[in-house]
C-alpha cells in the first residue's frame, strides 16, 4: 500500500487496486476561522496550503469520511468532489447529510462494506473525555482488509481509549494511522492523540507501523511534528512511529 498524507487527516491511500481519499479537507490556507473555544482560536484554518494540486487529490475511486467535522469534510470538498463520487460515511445519519449536499452515491462503512475486493469495517473511538467528548459527537475509524495487503486501521479523530484497544485486538492491523496533534479545547483534555496516547497505541500493537497525521494544520493542534519525532526517537521508536510531512508518501 501507499499512504500519502495530504494535510491534516486528508490521505490518499492506494490499497487493493483502489485509490481512496480519506477525510477531504480541501480549502485554501486561511479559508475558515479558528475553532471557537480552542487553543490559538485567533488563527485561521487551514494553517497551511495543500501540498499538491487539488485536481490530483479528487481523482480518487472513492472517498471515506470518518466524521463530519469541517477539518475532515469541508465546504471546499463539497464544491470540488464530483457528485457521483462513491462516498463512504460512518452512519446512516452522516450519509444522509452528505446526500443533502448533492452527492448521489453515498453508503456507510458500517455493515461491513466492500470496495472492490477490499472489506471495510467500522471501529469506534472517543473524540475527547467527559462532556467535551460527548459534545464532539460520534467518531469512527475504518479497518481495511485485502488478500494482497497488510491490514490497515485508520483510527480517525480519537484519543487512546478502549475502542482503539478493541480495534487493535480484533483486527491485529500491521499499519495504523492515528490522528495526533493533541487538539486542545480550552479548559479540557485533548480531543486527538497526545504523544502518550501514541505510545499506548504502540504498546498495544508493538509489531505495527504507526503513521501519525492531523498535525500542524488546524489552530488547536499543539503537538508539533518536531516534538513528536524527538519523543519517539528518545523512546527508540523512530522505526515504528512515522511522522510524515504534508505531501509525503509512505509505502508499506
Ligand atoms: Zn479533526
PDB file of N, CA and C in Angstrom, residues 64-124:
ATOM      1  N   UNK A  64     -13.698   8.283   1.771  1.00  0.00           N
ATOM      2  CA  UNK A  64     -14.177   7.821   3.084  1.00  0.00           C
ATOM      3  C   UNK A  64     -14.130   8.979   4.059  1.00  0.00           C
ATOM      4  N   UNK A  65     -15.222   9.140   4.796  1.00  0.00           N
ATOM      5  CA  UNK A  65     -15.353  10.272   5.716  1.00  0.00           C
ATOM      6  C   UNK A  65     -15.572   9.703   7.124  1.00  0.00           C
ATOM      7  N   UNK A  66     -14.600   9.904   8.005  1.00  0.00           N
ATOM      8  CA  UNK A  66     -14.692   9.294   9.350  1.00  0.00           C
ATOM      9  C   UNK A  66     -15.740   9.984  10.216  1.00  0.00           C
ATOM     10  N   UNK A  67     -15.926  11.291  10.011  1.00  0.00           N
ATOM     11  CA  UNK A  67     -16.985  12.059  10.675  1.00  0.00           C
ATOM     12  C   UNK A  67     -17.068  13.406   9.974  1.00  0.00           C
ATOM     13  N   UNK A  68     -18.075  14.195  10.350  1.00  0.00           N
ATOM     14  CA  UNK A  68     -18.377  15.375   9.531  1.00  0.00           C
ATOM     15  C   UNK A  68     -17.831  16.682  10.087  1.00  0.00           C
ATOM     16  N   UNK A  69     -16.886  16.651  10.990  1.00  0.00           N
ATOM     17  CA  UNK A  69     -16.275  17.920  11.414  1.00  0.00           C
ATOM     18  C   UNK A  69     -15.591  18.569  10.204  1.00  0.00           C
ATOM     19  N   UNK A  70     -15.591  19.927  10.193  1.00  0.00           N
ATOM     20  CA  UNK A  70     -15.157  20.607   8.963  1.00  0.00           C
ATOM     21  C   UNK A  70     -13.668  20.480   8.636  1.00  0.00           C
ATOM     22  N   UNK A  71     -12.855  19.939   9.557  1.00  0.00           N
ATOM     23  CA  UNK A  71     -11.470  19.661   9.162  1.00  0.00           C
ATOM     24  C   UNK A  71     -11.324  18.246   8.593  1.00  0.00           C
ATOM     25  N   UNK A  72     -12.497  17.584   8.323  1.00  0.00           N
ATOM     26  CA  UNK A  72     -12.491  16.245   7.735  1.00  0.00           C
ATOM     27  C   UNK A  72     -13.351  16.169   6.473  1.00  0.00           C
ATOM     28  N   UNK A  73     -14.324  17.070   6.374  1.00  0.00           N
ATOM     29  CA  UNK A  73     -15.186  17.124   5.183  1.00  0.00           C
ATOM     30  C   UNK A  73     -15.691  18.555   5.151  1.00  0.00           C
ATOM     31  N   UNK A  74     -15.117  19.369   4.291  1.00  0.00           N
ATOM     32  CA  UNK A  74     -15.408  20.808   4.346  1.00  0.00           C
ATOM     33  C   UNK A  74     -16.190  21.270   3.115  1.00  0.00           C
ATOM     34  N   UNK A  75     -16.561  22.536   3.132  1.00  0.00           N
ATOM     35  CA  UNK A  75     -17.344  23.075   2.019  1.00  0.00           C
ATOM     36  C   UNK A  75     -16.568  22.970   0.706  1.00  0.00           C
ATOM     37  N   UNK A  76     -15.253  23.141   0.765  1.00  0.00           N
ATOM     38  CA  UNK A  76     -14.447  23.019  -0.464  1.00  0.00           C
ATOM     39  C   UNK A  76     -14.550  21.599  -1.020  1.00  0.00           C
ATOM     40  N   UNK A  77     -14.557  20.596  -0.139  1.00  0.00           N
ATOM     41  CA  UNK A  77     -14.718  19.207  -0.605  1.00  0.00           C
ATOM     42  C   UNK A  77     -16.090  19.029  -1.253  1.00  0.00           C
ATOM     43  N   UNK A  78     -17.124  19.603  -0.629  1.00  0.00           N
ATOM     44  CA  UNK A  78     -18.482  19.528  -1.200  1.00  0.00           C
ATOM     45  C   UNK A  78     -18.482  20.164  -2.603  1.00  0.00           C
ATOM     46  N   UNK A  79     -17.818  21.304  -2.736  1.00  0.00           N
ATOM     47  CA  UNK A  79     -17.829  22.020  -4.011  1.00  0.00           C
ATOM     48  C   UNK A  79     -16.981  21.321  -5.082  1.00  0.00           C
ATOM     49  N   UNK A  80     -15.876  20.701  -4.669  1.00  0.00           N
ATOM     50  CA  UNK A  80     -14.891  20.215  -5.645  1.00  0.00           C
ATOM     51  C   UNK A  80     -15.088  18.753  -6.057  1.00  0.00           C
ATOM     52  N   UNK A  81     -15.592  17.919  -5.149  1.00  0.00           N
ATOM     53  CA  UNK A  81     -15.698  16.493  -5.478  1.00  0.00           C
ATOM     54  C   UNK A  81     -16.840  16.272  -6.471  1.00  0.00           C
ATOM     55  N   UNK A  82     -16.626  15.404  -7.469  1.00  0.00           N
ATOM     56  CA  UNK A  82     -17.723  15.091  -8.402  1.00  0.00           C
ATOM     57  C   UNK A  82     -18.909  14.507  -7.635  1.00  0.00           C
ATOM     58  N   UNK A  83     -20.111  14.899  -8.023  1.00  0.00           N
ATOM     59  CA  UNK A  83     -21.295  14.499  -7.249  1.00  0.00           C
ATOM     60  C   UNK A  83     -21.599  13.000  -7.377  1.00  0.00           C
ATOM     61  N   UNK A  84     -20.995  12.337  -8.383  1.00  0.00           N
ATOM     62  CA  UNK A  84     -21.211  10.885  -8.482  1.00  0.00           C
ATOM     63  C   UNK A  84     -20.088  10.087  -7.810  1.00  0.00           C
ATOM     64  N   UNK A  85     -19.200  10.760  -7.107  1.00  0.00           N
ATOM     65  CA  UNK A  85     -18.108  10.082  -6.393  1.00  0.00           C
ATOM     66  C   UNK A  85     -18.678   9.128  -5.346  1.00  0.00           C
ATOM     67  N   UNK A  86     -18.251   7.852  -5.340  1.00  0.00           N
ATOM     68  CA  UNK A  86     -18.685   6.975  -4.248  1.00  0.00           C
ATOM     69  C   UNK A  86     -18.126   7.478  -2.916  1.00  0.00           C
ATOM     70  N   UNK A  87     -19.007   7.671  -1.959  1.00  0.00           N
ATOM     71  CA  UNK A  87     -18.589   8.158  -0.644  1.00  0.00           C
ATOM     72  C   UNK A  87     -19.064   7.182   0.428  1.00  0.00           C
ATOM     73  N   UNK A  88     -18.164   6.860   1.351  1.00  0.00           N
ATOM     74  CA  UNK A  88     -18.492   6.002   2.489  1.00  0.00           C
ATOM     75  C   UNK A  88     -18.494   6.854   3.754  1.00  0.00           C
ATOM     76  N   UNK A  89     -19.611   6.797   4.504  1.00  0.00           N
ATOM     77  CA  UNK A  89     -19.765   7.586   5.725  1.00  0.00           C
ATOM     78  C   UNK A  89     -19.871   6.645   6.926  1.00  0.00           C
ATOM     79  N   UNK A  90     -19.740   7.201   8.135  1.00  0.00           N
ATOM     80  CA  UNK A  90     -19.716   6.348   9.343  1.00  0.00           C
ATOM     81  C   UNK A  90     -21.102   5.852   9.759  1.00  0.00           C
ATOM     82  N   UNK A  91     -22.159   6.527   9.292  1.00  0.00           N
ATOM     83  CA  UNK A  91     -23.500   6.170   9.779  1.00  0.00           C
ATOM     84  C   UNK A  91     -24.533   6.608   8.749  1.00  0.00           C
ATOM     85  N   UNK A  92     -25.757   6.088   8.931  1.00  0.00           N
ATOM     86  CA  UNK A  92     -26.859   6.491   8.054  1.00  0.00           C
ATOM     87  C   UNK A  92     -27.104   7.994   8.170  1.00  0.00           C
ATOM     88  N   UNK A  93     -26.969   8.544   9.375  1.00  0.00           N
ATOM     89  CA  UNK A  93     -27.180   9.988   9.570  1.00  0.00           C
ATOM     90  C   UNK A  93     -26.165  10.810   8.779  1.00  0.00           C
ATOM     91  N   UNK A  94     -24.886  10.436   8.905  1.00  0.00           N
ATOM     92  CA  UNK A  94     -23.855  11.172   8.167  1.00  0.00           C
ATOM     93  C   UNK A  94     -24.065  11.006   6.658  1.00  0.00           C
ATOM     94  N   UNK A  95     -24.447   9.795   6.237  1.00  0.00           N
ATOM     95  CA  UNK A  95     -24.668   9.559   4.802  1.00  0.00           C
ATOM     96  C   UNK A  95     -25.775  10.475   4.288  1.00  0.00           C
ATOM     97  N   UNK A  96     -26.829  10.635   5.096  1.00  0.00           N
ATOM     98  CA  UNK A  96     -27.951  11.489   4.686  1.00  0.00           C
ATOM     99  C   UNK A  96     -27.507  12.947   4.583  1.00  0.00           C
ATOM    100  N   UNK A  97     -26.711  13.387   5.540  1.00  0.00           N
ATOM    101  CA  UNK A  97     -26.204  14.767   5.499  1.00  0.00           C
ATOM    102  C   UNK A  97     -25.376  14.986   4.225  1.00  0.00           C
ATOM    103  N   UNK A  98     -24.559  14.022   3.880  1.00  0.00           N
ATOM    104  CA  UNK A  98     -23.717  14.156   2.679  1.00  0.00           C
ATOM    105  C   UNK A  98     -24.598  14.154   1.421  1.00  0.00           C
ATOM    106  N   UNK A  99     -25.613  13.301   1.413  1.00  0.00           N
ATOM    107  CA  UNK A  99     -26.556  13.289   0.263  1.00  0.00           C
ATOM    108  C   UNK A  99     -27.229  14.649   0.095  1.00  0.00           C
ATOM    109  N   UNK A 100     -27.542  15.299   1.201  1.00  0.00           N
ATOM    110  CA  UNK A 100     -28.209  16.613   1.129  1.00  0.00           C
ATOM    111  C   UNK A 100     -27.315  17.652   0.476  1.00  0.00           C
ATOM    112  N   UNK A 101     -25.997  17.408   0.456  1.00  0.00           N
ATOM    113  CA  UNK A 101     -25.084  18.315  -0.260  1.00  0.00           C
ATOM    114  C   UNK A 101     -25.027  18.003  -1.748  1.00  0.00           C
ATOM    115  N   UNK A 102     -25.840  17.018  -2.215  1.00  0.00           N
ATOM    116  CA  UNK A 102     -25.923  16.747  -3.638  1.00  0.00           C
ATOM    117  C   UNK A 102     -25.213  15.494  -4.099  1.00  0.00           C
ATOM    118  N   UNK A 103     -24.588  14.759  -3.195  1.00  0.00           N
ATOM    119  CA  UNK A 103     -23.866  13.545  -3.609  1.00  0.00           C
ATOM    120  C   UNK A 103     -24.859  12.405  -3.835  1.00  0.00           C
ATOM    121  N   UNK A 104     -24.606  11.631  -4.883  1.00  0.00           N
ATOM    122  CA  UNK A 104     -25.590  10.670  -5.372  1.00  0.00           C
ATOM    123  C   UNK A 104     -25.278   9.232  -4.980  1.00  0.00           C
ATOM    124  N   UNK A 105     -24.042   8.994  -4.540  1.00  0.00           N
ATOM    125  CA  UNK A 105     -23.575   7.617  -4.367  1.00  0.00           C
ATOM    126  C   UNK A 105     -22.931   7.476  -2.986  1.00  0.00           C
ATOM    127  N   UNK A 106     -23.780   7.570  -1.948  1.00  0.00           N
ATOM    128  CA  UNK A 106     -23.274   7.585  -0.573  1.00  0.00           C
ATOM    129  C   UNK A 106     -23.765   6.349   0.159  1.00  0.00           C
ATOM    130  N   UNK A 107     -22.840   5.642   0.791  1.00  0.00           N
ATOM    131  CA  UNK A 107     -23.209   4.496   1.624  1.00  0.00           C
ATOM    132  C   UNK A 107     -22.407   4.568   2.916  1.00  0.00           C
ATOM    133  N   UNK A 108     -22.614   3.607   3.804  1.00  0.00           N
ATOM    134  CA  UNK A 108     -21.850   3.622   5.053  1.00  0.00           C
ATOM    135  C   UNK A 108     -20.809   2.502   5.021  1.00  0.00           C
ATOM    136  N   UNK A 109     -19.795   2.644   5.887  1.00  0.00           N
ATOM    137  CA  UNK A 109     -18.830   1.551   6.051  1.00  0.00           C
ATOM    138  C   UNK A 109     -19.145   0.742   7.303  1.00  0.00           C
ATOM    139  N   UNK A 110     -20.429   0.772   7.722  1.00  0.00           N
ATOM    140  CA  UNK A 110     -20.849   0.100   8.946  1.00  0.00           C
ATOM    141  C   UNK A 110     -20.975  -1.411   8.814  1.00  0.00           C
ATOM    142  N   UNK A 111     -21.296  -1.891   7.669  1.00  0.00           N
ATOM    143  CA  UNK A 111     -22.018  -3.171   7.513  1.00  0.00           C
ATOM    144  C   UNK A 111     -21.354  -4.490   7.935  1.00  0.00           C
ATOM    145  N   UNK A 112     -20.145  -4.935   7.577  1.00  0.00           N
ATOM    146  CA  UNK A 112     -19.060  -4.314   6.828  1.00  0.00           C
ATOM    147  C   UNK A 112     -19.392  -4.071   5.357  1.00  0.00           C
ATOM    148  N   UNK A 113     -18.648  -3.172   4.750  1.00  0.00           N
ATOM    149  CA  UNK A 113     -18.887  -2.780   3.362  1.00  0.00           C
ATOM    150  C   UNK A 113     -17.739  -3.276   2.492  1.00  0.00           C
ATOM    151  N   UNK A 114     -17.967  -3.287   1.187  1.00  0.00           N
ATOM    152  CA  UNK A 114     -16.953  -3.687   0.213  1.00  0.00           C
ATOM    153  C   UNK A 114     -16.645  -2.526  -0.707  1.00  0.00           C
ATOM    154  N   UNK A 115     -15.375  -2.392  -1.053  1.00  0.00           N
ATOM    155  CA  UNK A 115     -14.959  -1.505  -2.143  1.00  0.00           C
ATOM    156  C   UNK A 115     -14.044  -2.340  -3.007  1.00  0.00           C
ATOM    157  N   UNK A 116     -14.495  -2.742  -4.189  1.00  0.00           N
ATOM    158  CA  UNK A 116     -13.752  -3.725  -4.977  1.00  0.00           C
ATOM    159  C   UNK A 116     -13.553  -4.976  -4.127  1.00  0.00           C
ATOM    160  N   UNK A 117     -12.298  -5.425  -4.000  1.00  0.00           N
ATOM    161  CA  UNK A 117     -12.003  -6.601  -3.178  1.00  0.00           C
ATOM    162  C   UNK A 117     -11.598  -6.230  -1.754  1.00  0.00           C
ATOM    163  N   UNK A 118     -11.740  -4.978  -1.411  1.00  0.00           N
ATOM    164  CA  UNK A 118     -11.395  -4.532  -0.051  1.00  0.00           C
ATOM    165  C   UNK A 118     -12.626  -4.673   0.836  1.00  0.00           C
ATOM    166  N   UNK A 119     -12.432  -5.224   2.026  1.00  0.00           N
ATOM    167  CA  UNK A 119     -13.506  -5.234   3.021  1.00  0.00           C
ATOM    168  C   UNK A 119     -13.227  -4.135   4.037  1.00  0.00           C
ATOM    169  N   UNK A 120     -14.277  -3.384   4.348  1.00  0.00           N
ATOM    170  CA  UNK A 120     -14.178  -2.252   5.275  1.00  0.00           C
ATOM    171  C   UNK A 120     -14.949  -2.584   6.551  1.00  0.00           C
ATOM    172  N   UNK A 121     -14.341  -2.288   7.669  1.00  0.00           N
ATOM    173  CA  UNK A 121     -15.018  -2.461   8.955  1.00  0.00           C
ATOM    174  C   UNK A 121     -14.991  -1.131   9.698  1.00  0.00           C
ATOM    175  N   UNK A 122     -16.071  -0.854  10.398  1.00  0.00           N
ATOM    176  CA  UNK A 122     -16.136   0.366  11.214  1.00  0.00           C
ATOM    177  C   UNK A 122     -15.626   0.072  12.622  1.00  0.00           C
ATOM    178  N   UNK A 123     -14.823   0.990  13.142  1.00  0.00           N
ATOM    179  CA  UNK A 123     -14.349   0.879  14.523  1.00  0.00           C
ATOM    180  C   UNK A 123     -14.797   2.113  15.297  1.00  0.00           C
ATOM    181  N   UNK A 124     -14.769   2.013  16.619  1.00  0.00           N
ATOM    182  CA  UNK A 124     -15.226   3.119  17.467  1.00  0.00           C
ATOM    183  C   UNK A 124     -14.088   4.035  17.880  1.00  0.00           C
TER     184      UNK A 124
END
